[in-house]
PDB file of C-alpha atoms in Angstrom:
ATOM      1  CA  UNK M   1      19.905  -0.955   1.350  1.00 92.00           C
ATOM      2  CA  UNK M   2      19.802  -2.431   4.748  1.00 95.00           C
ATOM      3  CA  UNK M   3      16.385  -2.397   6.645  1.00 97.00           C
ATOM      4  CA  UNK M   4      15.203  -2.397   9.872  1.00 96.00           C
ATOM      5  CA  UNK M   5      12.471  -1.737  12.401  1.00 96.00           C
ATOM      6  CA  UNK M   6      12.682   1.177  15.336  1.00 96.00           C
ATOM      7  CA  UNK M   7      10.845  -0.584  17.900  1.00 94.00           C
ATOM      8  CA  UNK M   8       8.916   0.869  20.604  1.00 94.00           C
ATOM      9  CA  UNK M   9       6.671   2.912  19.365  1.00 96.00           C
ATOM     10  CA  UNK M  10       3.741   0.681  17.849  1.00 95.00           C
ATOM     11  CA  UNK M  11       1.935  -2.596  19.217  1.00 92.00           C
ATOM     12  CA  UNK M  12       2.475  -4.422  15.770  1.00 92.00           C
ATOM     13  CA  UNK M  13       6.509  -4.331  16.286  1.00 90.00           C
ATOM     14  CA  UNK M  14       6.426  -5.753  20.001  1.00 89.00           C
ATOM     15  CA  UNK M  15       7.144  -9.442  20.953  1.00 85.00           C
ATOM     16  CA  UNK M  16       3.973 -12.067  21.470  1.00 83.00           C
ATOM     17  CA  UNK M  17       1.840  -9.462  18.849  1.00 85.00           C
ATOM     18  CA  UNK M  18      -0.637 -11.615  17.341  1.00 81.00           C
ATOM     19  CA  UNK M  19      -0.021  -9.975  14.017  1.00 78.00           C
ATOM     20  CA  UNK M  20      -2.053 -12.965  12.288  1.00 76.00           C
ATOM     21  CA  UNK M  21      -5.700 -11.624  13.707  1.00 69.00           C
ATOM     22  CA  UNK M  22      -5.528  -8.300  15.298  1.00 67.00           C
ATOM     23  CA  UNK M  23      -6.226  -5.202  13.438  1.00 69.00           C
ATOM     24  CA  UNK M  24      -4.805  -2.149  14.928  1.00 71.00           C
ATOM     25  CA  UNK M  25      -6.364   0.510  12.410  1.00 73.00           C
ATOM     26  CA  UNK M  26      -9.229   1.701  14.875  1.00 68.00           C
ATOM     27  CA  UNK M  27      -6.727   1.241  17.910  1.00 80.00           C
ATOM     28  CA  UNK M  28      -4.632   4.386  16.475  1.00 87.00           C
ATOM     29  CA  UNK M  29      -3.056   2.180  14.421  1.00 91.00           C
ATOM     30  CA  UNK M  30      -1.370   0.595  17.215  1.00 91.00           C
ATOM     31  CA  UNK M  31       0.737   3.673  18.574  1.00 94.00           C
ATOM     32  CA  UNK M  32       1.553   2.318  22.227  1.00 94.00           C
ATOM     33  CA  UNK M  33       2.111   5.927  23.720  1.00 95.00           C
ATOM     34  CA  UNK M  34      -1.910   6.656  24.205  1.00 92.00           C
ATOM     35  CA  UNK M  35      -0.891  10.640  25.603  1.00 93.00           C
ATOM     36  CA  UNK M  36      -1.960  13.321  23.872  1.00 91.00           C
ATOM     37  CA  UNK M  37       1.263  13.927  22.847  1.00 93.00           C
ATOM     38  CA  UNK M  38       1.757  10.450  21.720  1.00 95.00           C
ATOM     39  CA  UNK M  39       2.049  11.740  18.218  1.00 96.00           C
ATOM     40  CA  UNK M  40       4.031  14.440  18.495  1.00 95.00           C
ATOM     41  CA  UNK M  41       6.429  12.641  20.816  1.00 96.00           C
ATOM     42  CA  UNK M  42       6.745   9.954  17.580  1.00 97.00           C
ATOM     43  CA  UNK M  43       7.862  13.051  14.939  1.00 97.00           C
ATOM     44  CA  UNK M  44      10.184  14.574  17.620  1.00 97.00           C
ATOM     45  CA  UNK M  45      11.592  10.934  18.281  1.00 97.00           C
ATOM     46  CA  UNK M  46      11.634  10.678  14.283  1.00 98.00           C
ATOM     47  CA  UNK M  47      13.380  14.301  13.844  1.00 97.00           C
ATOM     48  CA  UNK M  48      15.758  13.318  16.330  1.00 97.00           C
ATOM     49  CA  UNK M  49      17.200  10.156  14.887  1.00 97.00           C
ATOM     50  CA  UNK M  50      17.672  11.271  11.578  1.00 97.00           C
ATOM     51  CA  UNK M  51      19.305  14.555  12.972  1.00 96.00           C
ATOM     52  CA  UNK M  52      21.864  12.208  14.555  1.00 96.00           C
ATOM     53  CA  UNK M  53      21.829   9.675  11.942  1.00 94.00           C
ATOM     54  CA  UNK M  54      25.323   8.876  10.578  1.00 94.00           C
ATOM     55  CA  UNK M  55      26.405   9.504   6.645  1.00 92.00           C
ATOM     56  CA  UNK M  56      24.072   6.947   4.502  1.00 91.00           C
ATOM     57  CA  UNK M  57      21.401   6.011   7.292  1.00 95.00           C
ATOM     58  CA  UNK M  58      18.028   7.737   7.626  1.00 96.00           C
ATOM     59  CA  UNK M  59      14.863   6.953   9.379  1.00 97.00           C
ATOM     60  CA  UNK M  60      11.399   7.460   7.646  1.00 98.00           C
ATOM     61  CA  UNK M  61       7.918   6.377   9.089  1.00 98.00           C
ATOM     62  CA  UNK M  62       6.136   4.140   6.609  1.00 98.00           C
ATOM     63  CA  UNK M  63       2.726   4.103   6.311  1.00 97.00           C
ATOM     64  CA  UNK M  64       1.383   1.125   4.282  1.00 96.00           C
ATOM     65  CA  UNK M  65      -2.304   0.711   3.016  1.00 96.00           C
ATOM     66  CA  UNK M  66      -3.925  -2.278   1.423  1.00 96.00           C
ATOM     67  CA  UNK M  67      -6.681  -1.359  -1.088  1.00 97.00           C
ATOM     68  CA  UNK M  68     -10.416  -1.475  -0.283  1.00 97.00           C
ATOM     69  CA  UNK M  69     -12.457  -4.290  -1.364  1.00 97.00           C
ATOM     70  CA  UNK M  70     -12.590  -4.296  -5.625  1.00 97.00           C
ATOM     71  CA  UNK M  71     -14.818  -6.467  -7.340  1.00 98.00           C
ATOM     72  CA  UNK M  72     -12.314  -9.319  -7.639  1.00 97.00           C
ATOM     73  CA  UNK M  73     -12.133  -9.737  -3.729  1.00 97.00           C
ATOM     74  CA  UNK M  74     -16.274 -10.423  -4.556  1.00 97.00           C
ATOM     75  CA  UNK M  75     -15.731 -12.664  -6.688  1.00 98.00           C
ATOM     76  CA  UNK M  76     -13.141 -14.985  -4.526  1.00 97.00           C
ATOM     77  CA  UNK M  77     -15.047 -14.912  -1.950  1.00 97.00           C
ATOM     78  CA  UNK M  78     -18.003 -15.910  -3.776  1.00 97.00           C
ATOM     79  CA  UNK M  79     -16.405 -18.709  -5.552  1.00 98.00           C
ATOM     80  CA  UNK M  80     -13.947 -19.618  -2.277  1.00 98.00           C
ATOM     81  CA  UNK M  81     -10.216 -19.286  -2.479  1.00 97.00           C
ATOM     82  CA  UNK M  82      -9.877 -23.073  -3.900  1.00 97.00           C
ATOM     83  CA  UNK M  83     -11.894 -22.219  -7.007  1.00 97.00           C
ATOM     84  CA  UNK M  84     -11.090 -18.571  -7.592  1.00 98.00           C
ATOM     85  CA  UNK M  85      -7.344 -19.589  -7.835  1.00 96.00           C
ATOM     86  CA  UNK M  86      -7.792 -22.765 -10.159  1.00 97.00           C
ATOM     87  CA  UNK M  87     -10.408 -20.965 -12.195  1.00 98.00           C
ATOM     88  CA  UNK M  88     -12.297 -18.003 -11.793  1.00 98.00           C
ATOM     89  CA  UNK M  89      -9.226 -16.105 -11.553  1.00 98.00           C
ATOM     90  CA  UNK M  90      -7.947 -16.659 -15.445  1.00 98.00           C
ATOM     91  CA  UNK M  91     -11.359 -15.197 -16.587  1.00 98.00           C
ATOM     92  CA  UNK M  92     -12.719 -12.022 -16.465  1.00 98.00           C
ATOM     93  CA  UNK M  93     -16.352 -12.418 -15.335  1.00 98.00           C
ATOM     94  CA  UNK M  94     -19.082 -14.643 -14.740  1.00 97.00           C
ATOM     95  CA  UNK M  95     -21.470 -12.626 -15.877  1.00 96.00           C
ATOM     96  CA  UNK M  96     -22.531 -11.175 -13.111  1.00 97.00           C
ATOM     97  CA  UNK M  97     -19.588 -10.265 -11.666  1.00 97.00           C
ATOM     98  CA  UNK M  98     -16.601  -8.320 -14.057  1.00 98.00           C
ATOM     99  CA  UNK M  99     -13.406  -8.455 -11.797  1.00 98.00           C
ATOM    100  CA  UNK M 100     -10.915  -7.891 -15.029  1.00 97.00           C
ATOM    101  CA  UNK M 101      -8.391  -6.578 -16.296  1.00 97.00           C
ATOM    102  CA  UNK M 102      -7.885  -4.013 -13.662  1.00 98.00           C
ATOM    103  CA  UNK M 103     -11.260  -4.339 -11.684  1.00 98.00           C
ATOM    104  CA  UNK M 104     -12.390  -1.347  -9.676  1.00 97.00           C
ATOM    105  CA  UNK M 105     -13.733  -1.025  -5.915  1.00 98.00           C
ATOM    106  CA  UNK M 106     -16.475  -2.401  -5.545  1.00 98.00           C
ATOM    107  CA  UNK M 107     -19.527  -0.472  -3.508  1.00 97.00           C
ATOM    108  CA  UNK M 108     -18.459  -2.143  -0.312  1.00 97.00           C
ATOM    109  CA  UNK M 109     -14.820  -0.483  -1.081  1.00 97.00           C
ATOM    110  CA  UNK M 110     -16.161   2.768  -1.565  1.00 97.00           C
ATOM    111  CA  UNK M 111     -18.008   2.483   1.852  1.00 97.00           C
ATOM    112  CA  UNK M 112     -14.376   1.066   3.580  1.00 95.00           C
ATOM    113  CA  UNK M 113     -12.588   3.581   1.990  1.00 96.00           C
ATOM    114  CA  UNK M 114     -14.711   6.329   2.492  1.00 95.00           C
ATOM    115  CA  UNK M 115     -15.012   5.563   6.350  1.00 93.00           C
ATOM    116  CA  UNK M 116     -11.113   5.330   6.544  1.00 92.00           C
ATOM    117  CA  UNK M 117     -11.154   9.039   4.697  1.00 94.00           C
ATOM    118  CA  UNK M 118     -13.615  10.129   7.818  1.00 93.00           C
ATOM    119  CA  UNK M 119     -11.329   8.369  10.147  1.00 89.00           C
ATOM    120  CA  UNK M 120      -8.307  10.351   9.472  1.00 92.00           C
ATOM    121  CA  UNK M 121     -10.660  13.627   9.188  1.00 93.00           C
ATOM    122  CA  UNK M 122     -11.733  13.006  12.744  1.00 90.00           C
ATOM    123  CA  UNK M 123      -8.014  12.038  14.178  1.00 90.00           C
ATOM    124  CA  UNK M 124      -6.513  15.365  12.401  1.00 93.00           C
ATOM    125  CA  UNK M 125      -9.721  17.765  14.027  1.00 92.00           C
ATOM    126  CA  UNK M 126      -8.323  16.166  17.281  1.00 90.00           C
ATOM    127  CA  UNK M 127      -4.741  17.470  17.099  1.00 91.00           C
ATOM    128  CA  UNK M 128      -3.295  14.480  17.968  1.00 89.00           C
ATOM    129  CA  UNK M 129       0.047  16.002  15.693  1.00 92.00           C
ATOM    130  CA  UNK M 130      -0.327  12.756  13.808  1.00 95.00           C
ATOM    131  CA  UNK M 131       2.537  12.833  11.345  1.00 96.00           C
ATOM    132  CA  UNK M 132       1.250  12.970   7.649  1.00 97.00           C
ATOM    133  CA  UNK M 133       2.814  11.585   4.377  1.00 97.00           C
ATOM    134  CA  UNK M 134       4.711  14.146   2.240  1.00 97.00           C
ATOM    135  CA  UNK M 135       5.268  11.434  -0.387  1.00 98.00           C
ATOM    136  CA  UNK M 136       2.391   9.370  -1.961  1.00 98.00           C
ATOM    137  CA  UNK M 137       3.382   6.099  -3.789  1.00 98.00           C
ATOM    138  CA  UNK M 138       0.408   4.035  -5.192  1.00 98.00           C
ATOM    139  CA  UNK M 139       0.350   0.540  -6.972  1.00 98.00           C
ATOM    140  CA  UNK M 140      -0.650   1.449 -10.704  1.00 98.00           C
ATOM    141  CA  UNK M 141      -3.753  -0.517 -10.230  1.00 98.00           C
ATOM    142  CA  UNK M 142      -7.046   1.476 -10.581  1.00 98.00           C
ATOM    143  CA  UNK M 143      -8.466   0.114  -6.995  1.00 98.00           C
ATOM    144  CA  UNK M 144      -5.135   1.051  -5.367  1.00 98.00           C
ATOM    145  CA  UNK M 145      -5.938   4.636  -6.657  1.00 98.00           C
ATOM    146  CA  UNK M 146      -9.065   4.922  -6.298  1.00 98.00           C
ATOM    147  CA  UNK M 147      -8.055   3.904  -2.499  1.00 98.00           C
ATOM    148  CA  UNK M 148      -5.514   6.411  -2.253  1.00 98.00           C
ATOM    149  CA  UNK M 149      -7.762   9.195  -4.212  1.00 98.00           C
ATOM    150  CA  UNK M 150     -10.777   8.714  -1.736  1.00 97.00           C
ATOM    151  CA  UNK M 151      -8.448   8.532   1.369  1.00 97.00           C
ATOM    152  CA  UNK M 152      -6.452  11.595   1.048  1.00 97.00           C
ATOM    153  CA  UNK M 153      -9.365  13.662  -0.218  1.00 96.00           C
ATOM    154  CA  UNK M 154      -9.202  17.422   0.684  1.00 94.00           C
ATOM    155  CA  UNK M 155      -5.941  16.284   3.359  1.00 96.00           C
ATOM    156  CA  UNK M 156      -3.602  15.804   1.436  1.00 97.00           C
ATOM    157  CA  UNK M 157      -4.976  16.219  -1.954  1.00 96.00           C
ATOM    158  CA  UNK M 158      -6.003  19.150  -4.103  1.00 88.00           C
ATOM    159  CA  UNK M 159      -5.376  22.016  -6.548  1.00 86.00           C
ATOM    160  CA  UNK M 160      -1.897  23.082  -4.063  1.00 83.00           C
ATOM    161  CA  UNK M 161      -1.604  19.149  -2.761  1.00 91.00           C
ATOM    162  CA  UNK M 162       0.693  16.493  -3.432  1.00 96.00           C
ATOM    163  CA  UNK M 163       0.999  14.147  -6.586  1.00 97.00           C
ATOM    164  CA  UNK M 164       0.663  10.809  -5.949  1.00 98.00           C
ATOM    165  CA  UNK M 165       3.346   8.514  -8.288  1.00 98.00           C
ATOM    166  CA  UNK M 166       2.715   5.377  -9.988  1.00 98.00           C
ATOM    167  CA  UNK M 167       4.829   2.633  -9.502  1.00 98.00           C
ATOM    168  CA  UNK M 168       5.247  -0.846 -11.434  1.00 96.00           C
ATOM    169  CA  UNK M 169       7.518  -2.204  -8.573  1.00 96.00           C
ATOM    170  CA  UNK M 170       4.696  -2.511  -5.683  1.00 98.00           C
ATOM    171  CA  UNK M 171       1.535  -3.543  -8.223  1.00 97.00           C
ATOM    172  CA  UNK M 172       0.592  -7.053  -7.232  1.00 96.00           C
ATOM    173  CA  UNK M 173       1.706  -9.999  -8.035  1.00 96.00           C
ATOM    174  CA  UNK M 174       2.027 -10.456 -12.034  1.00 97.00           C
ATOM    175  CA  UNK M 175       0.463 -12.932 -14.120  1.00 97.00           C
ATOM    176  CA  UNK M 176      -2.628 -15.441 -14.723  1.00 98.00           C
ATOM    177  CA  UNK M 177      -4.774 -13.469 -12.953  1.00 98.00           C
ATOM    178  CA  UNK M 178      -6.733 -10.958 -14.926  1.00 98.00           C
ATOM    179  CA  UNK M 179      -7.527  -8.328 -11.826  1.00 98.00           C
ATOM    180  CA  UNK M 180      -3.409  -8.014 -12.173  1.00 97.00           C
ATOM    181  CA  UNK M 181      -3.358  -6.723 -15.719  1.00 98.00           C
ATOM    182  CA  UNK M 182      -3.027  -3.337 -15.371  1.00 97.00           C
ATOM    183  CA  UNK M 183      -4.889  -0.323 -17.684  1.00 98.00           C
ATOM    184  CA  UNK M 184      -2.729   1.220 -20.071  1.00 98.00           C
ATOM    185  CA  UNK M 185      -0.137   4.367 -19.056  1.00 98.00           C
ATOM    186  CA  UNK M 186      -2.998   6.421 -21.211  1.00 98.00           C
ATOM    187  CA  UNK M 187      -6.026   5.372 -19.583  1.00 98.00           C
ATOM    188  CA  UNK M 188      -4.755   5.619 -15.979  1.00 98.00           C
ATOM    189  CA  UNK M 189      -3.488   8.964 -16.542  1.00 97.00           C
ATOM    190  CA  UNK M 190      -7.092  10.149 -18.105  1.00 98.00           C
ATOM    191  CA  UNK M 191      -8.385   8.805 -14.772  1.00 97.00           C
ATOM    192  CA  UNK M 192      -6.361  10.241 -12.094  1.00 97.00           C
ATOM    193  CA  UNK M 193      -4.505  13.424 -13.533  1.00 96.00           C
ATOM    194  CA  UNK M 194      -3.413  14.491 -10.596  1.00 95.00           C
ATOM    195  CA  UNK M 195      -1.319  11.820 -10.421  1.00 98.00           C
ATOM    196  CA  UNK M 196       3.085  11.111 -12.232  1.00 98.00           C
ATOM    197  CA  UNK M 197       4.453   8.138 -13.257  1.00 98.00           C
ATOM    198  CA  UNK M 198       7.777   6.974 -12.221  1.00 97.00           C
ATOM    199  CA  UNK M 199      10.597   7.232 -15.098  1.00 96.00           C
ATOM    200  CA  UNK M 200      10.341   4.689 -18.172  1.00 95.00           C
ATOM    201  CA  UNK M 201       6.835   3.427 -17.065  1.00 97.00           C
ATOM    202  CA  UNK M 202       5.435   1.583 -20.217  1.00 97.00           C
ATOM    203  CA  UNK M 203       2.024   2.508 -22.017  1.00 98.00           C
ATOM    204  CA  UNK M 204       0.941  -1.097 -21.890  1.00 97.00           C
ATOM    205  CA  UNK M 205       1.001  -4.113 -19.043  1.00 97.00           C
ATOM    206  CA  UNK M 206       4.354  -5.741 -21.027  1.00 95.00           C
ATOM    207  CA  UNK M 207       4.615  -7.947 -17.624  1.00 95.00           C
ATOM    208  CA  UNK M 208       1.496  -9.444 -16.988  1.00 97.00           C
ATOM    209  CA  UNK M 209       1.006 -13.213 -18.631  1.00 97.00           C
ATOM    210  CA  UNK M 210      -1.590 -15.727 -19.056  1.00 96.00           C
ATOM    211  CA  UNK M 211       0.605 -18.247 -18.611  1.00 96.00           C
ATOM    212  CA  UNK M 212       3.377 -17.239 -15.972  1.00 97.00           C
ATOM    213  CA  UNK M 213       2.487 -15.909 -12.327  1.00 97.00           C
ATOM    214  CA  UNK M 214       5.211 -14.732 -10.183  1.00 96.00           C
ATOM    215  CA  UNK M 215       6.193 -16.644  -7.364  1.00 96.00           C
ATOM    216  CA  UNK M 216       6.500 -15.125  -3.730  1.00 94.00           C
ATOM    217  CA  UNK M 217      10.331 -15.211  -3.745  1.00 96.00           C
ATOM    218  CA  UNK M 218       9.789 -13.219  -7.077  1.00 96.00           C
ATOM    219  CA  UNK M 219       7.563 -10.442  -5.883  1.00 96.00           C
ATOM    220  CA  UNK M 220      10.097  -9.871  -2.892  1.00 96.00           C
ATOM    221  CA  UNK M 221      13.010  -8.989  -5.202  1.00 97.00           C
ATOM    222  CA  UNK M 222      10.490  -6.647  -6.865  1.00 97.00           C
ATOM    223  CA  UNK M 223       9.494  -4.878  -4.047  1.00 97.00           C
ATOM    224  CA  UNK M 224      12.848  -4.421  -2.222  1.00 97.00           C
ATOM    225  CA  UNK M 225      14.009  -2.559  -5.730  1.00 97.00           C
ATOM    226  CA  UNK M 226      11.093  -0.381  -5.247  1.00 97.00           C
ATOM    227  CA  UNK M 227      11.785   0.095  -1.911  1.00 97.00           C
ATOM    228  CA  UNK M 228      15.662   0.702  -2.530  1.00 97.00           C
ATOM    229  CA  UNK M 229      14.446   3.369  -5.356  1.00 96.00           C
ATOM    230  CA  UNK M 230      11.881   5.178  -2.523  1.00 97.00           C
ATOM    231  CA  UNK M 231      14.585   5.096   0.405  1.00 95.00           C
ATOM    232  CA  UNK M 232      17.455   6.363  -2.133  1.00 94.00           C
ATOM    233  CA  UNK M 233      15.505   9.231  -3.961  1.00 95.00           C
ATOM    234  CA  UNK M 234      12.998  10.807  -1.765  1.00 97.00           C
ATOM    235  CA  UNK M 235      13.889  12.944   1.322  1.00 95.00           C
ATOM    236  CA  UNK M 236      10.220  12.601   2.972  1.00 97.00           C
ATOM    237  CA  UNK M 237      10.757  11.077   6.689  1.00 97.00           C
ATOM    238  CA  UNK M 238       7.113  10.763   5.847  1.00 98.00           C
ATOM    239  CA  UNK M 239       6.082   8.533   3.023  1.00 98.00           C
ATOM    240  CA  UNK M 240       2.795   6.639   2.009  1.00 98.00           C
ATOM    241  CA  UNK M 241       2.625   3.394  -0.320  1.00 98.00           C
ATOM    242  CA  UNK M 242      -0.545   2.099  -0.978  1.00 98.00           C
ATOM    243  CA  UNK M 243      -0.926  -1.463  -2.685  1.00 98.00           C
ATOM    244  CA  UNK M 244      -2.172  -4.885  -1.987  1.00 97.00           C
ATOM    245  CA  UNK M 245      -1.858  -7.779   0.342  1.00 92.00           C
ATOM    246  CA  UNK M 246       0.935  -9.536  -1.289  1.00 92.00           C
ATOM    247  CA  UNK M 247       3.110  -6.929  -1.653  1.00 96.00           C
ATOM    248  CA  UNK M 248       2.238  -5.327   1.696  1.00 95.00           C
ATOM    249  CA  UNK M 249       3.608  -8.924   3.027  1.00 94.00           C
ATOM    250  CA  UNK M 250       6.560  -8.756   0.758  1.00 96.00           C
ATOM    251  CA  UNK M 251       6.805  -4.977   1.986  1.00 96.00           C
ATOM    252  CA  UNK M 252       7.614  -6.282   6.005  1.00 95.00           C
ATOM    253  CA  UNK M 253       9.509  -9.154   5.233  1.00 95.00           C
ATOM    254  CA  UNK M 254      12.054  -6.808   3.496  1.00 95.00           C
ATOM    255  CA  UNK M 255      11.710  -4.494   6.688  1.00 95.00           C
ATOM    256  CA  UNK M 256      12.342  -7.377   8.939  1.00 92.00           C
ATOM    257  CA  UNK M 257       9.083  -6.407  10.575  1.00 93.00           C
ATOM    258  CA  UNK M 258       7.112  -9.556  11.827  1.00 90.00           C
ATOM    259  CA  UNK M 259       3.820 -10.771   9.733  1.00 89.00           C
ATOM    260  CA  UNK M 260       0.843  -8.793  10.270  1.00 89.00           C
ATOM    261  CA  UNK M 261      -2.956  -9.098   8.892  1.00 83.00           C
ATOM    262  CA  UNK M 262      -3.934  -6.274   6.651  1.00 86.00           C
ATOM    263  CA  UNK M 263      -7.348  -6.355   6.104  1.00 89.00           C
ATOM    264  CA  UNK M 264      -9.230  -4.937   2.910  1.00 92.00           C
ATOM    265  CA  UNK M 265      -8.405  -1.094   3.401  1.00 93.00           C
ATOM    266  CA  UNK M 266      -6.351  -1.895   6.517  1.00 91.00           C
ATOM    267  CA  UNK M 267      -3.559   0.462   7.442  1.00 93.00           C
ATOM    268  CA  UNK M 268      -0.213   0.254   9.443  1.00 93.00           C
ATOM    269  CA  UNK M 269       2.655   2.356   9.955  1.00 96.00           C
ATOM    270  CA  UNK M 270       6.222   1.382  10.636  1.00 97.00           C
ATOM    271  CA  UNK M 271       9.508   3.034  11.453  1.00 98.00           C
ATOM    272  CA  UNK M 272      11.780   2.137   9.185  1.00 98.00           C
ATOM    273  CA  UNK M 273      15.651   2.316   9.439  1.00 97.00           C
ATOM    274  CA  UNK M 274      17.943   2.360   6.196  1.00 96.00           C
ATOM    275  CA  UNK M 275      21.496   2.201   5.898  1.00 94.00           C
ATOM    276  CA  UNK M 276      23.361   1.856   2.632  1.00 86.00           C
ATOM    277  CA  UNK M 277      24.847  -1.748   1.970  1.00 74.00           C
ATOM    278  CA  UNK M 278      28.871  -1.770   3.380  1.00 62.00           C
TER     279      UNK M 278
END
């Protein structure tokens, strides 16, 4: 698949963005039409092109969420980057702190989260016509659901809601670090039943290392499959992935989208075109 951005519509996609600092998640997540209508005007706009799309292209708006704060993000920046990646990282706790395998959010993520549930509560009771995900894809991390879970809360989720699906492709990046190790297939699914797994997902983490990490260049050709599998299979226009900082970067590099700072339980959308490889 071939990627692209549709420009004009958010601040985060213009030329001379300071996508390094700025957070545009309290600024309506950077939509540049500030109407009433802005909203709406997005979804017709987004109707339109993929009503006039040629055979093989399609245009879907993206919206991407990083996890709140888990206990691991604690301990790093108790410890400081420097140490947490030479050492703290390749344990499990200090004692005080337990950030693995598979570390929850920790009480300041269930305050960010919770406030970013209220957030889109409050935006919806405006009528803004915001457009809302009709496909949930979550890292199968237990802070990137627990994100997602709290989020979507009586929106989008219920007895008659959507499923949220698991997938490997967009957890983070694999290996040393024991916050990556994932929970087994068993244990996630006794935690979040309202949520599928993706075809041929494993019972245990047969990825994660002590010994290997993936590199950068690695987790991009992981995430772009993910994405090729998402853009190829799922006829939302609307679709939700929520996961973590490196693969959120990896996630607009294979867009072409510019660098932009997610924060802890940061959120930004993006309108995506895809066209299938000549």
């Amino acid at each position: 698949m071939i990627y692209s951005v549709v420009p004009g519509f958010f601040v985060q996609d213009t030329p001379g963005f300071d996508g390094h600092t700025a957070d545009t998640t309290a600024d309506d997540f950077g939509l540049l039409d500030k109407s009433p209508s802005g909203w709406a005007k997005l979804s017709a706009s987004l109707d339109s092109l993929n009503s006039q799309a040629p055979s093989g292209t399609s245009y879907k708006l993206l919206w991407c969420a990083r996890h709140a704060q888990g206990f691991h993000n604690m301990a790093e920046a108790k410890y400081g980057t420097p140490l947490w990646e030479s050492h703290w990282a390749k344990l499990t706790t200090d004692g005080e702190l337990v950030w693995g395998p598979d570390p929850n959010l920790s009480p300041t993520g269930e305050a960010q989260v919770e406030r970013a549930h209220q957030a889109w509560k409050a935006l919806l009771a405006k009528g803004t016509g915001v457009p809302l995900p009709r496909s949930l894809y979550c890292s199968p991390m237990r802070r990137a659901a627990r994100t997602l879970t709290v989020t979507w809360r009586d929106i989008l989720l219920g007895p008659a809601g959507l499923q949220p699906k698991f997938m490997d492709g967009i957890r983070e990046t694999v290996g040393v670090h024991t916050c990556d190790m994932r929970s087994p297939k068993s244990v996630l699914g006794a935690e979040y039943p309202d949520f599928v797994f993706e075809d041929g997902f494993e019972e245990e983490d047969l990825q994660w290392s002590a010994e290997k990490r993936e590199t950068h260049a690695d987790v991009d050709v992981r995430v772009r499959k993910a994405l090729d599998k998402i853009f190829s299979t799922d006829a939302s226009t609307v679709i939700s992935i929520t996961a973590h900082d490196g693969v959120l970067r990896s996630i607009l590099a294979t867009l072409s989208h510019q660098p932009v700072f997610m924060p802890v339980a940061g959120v930004i959308p993006v309108l995506v075109k895809s066209s299938m490889d000549e």
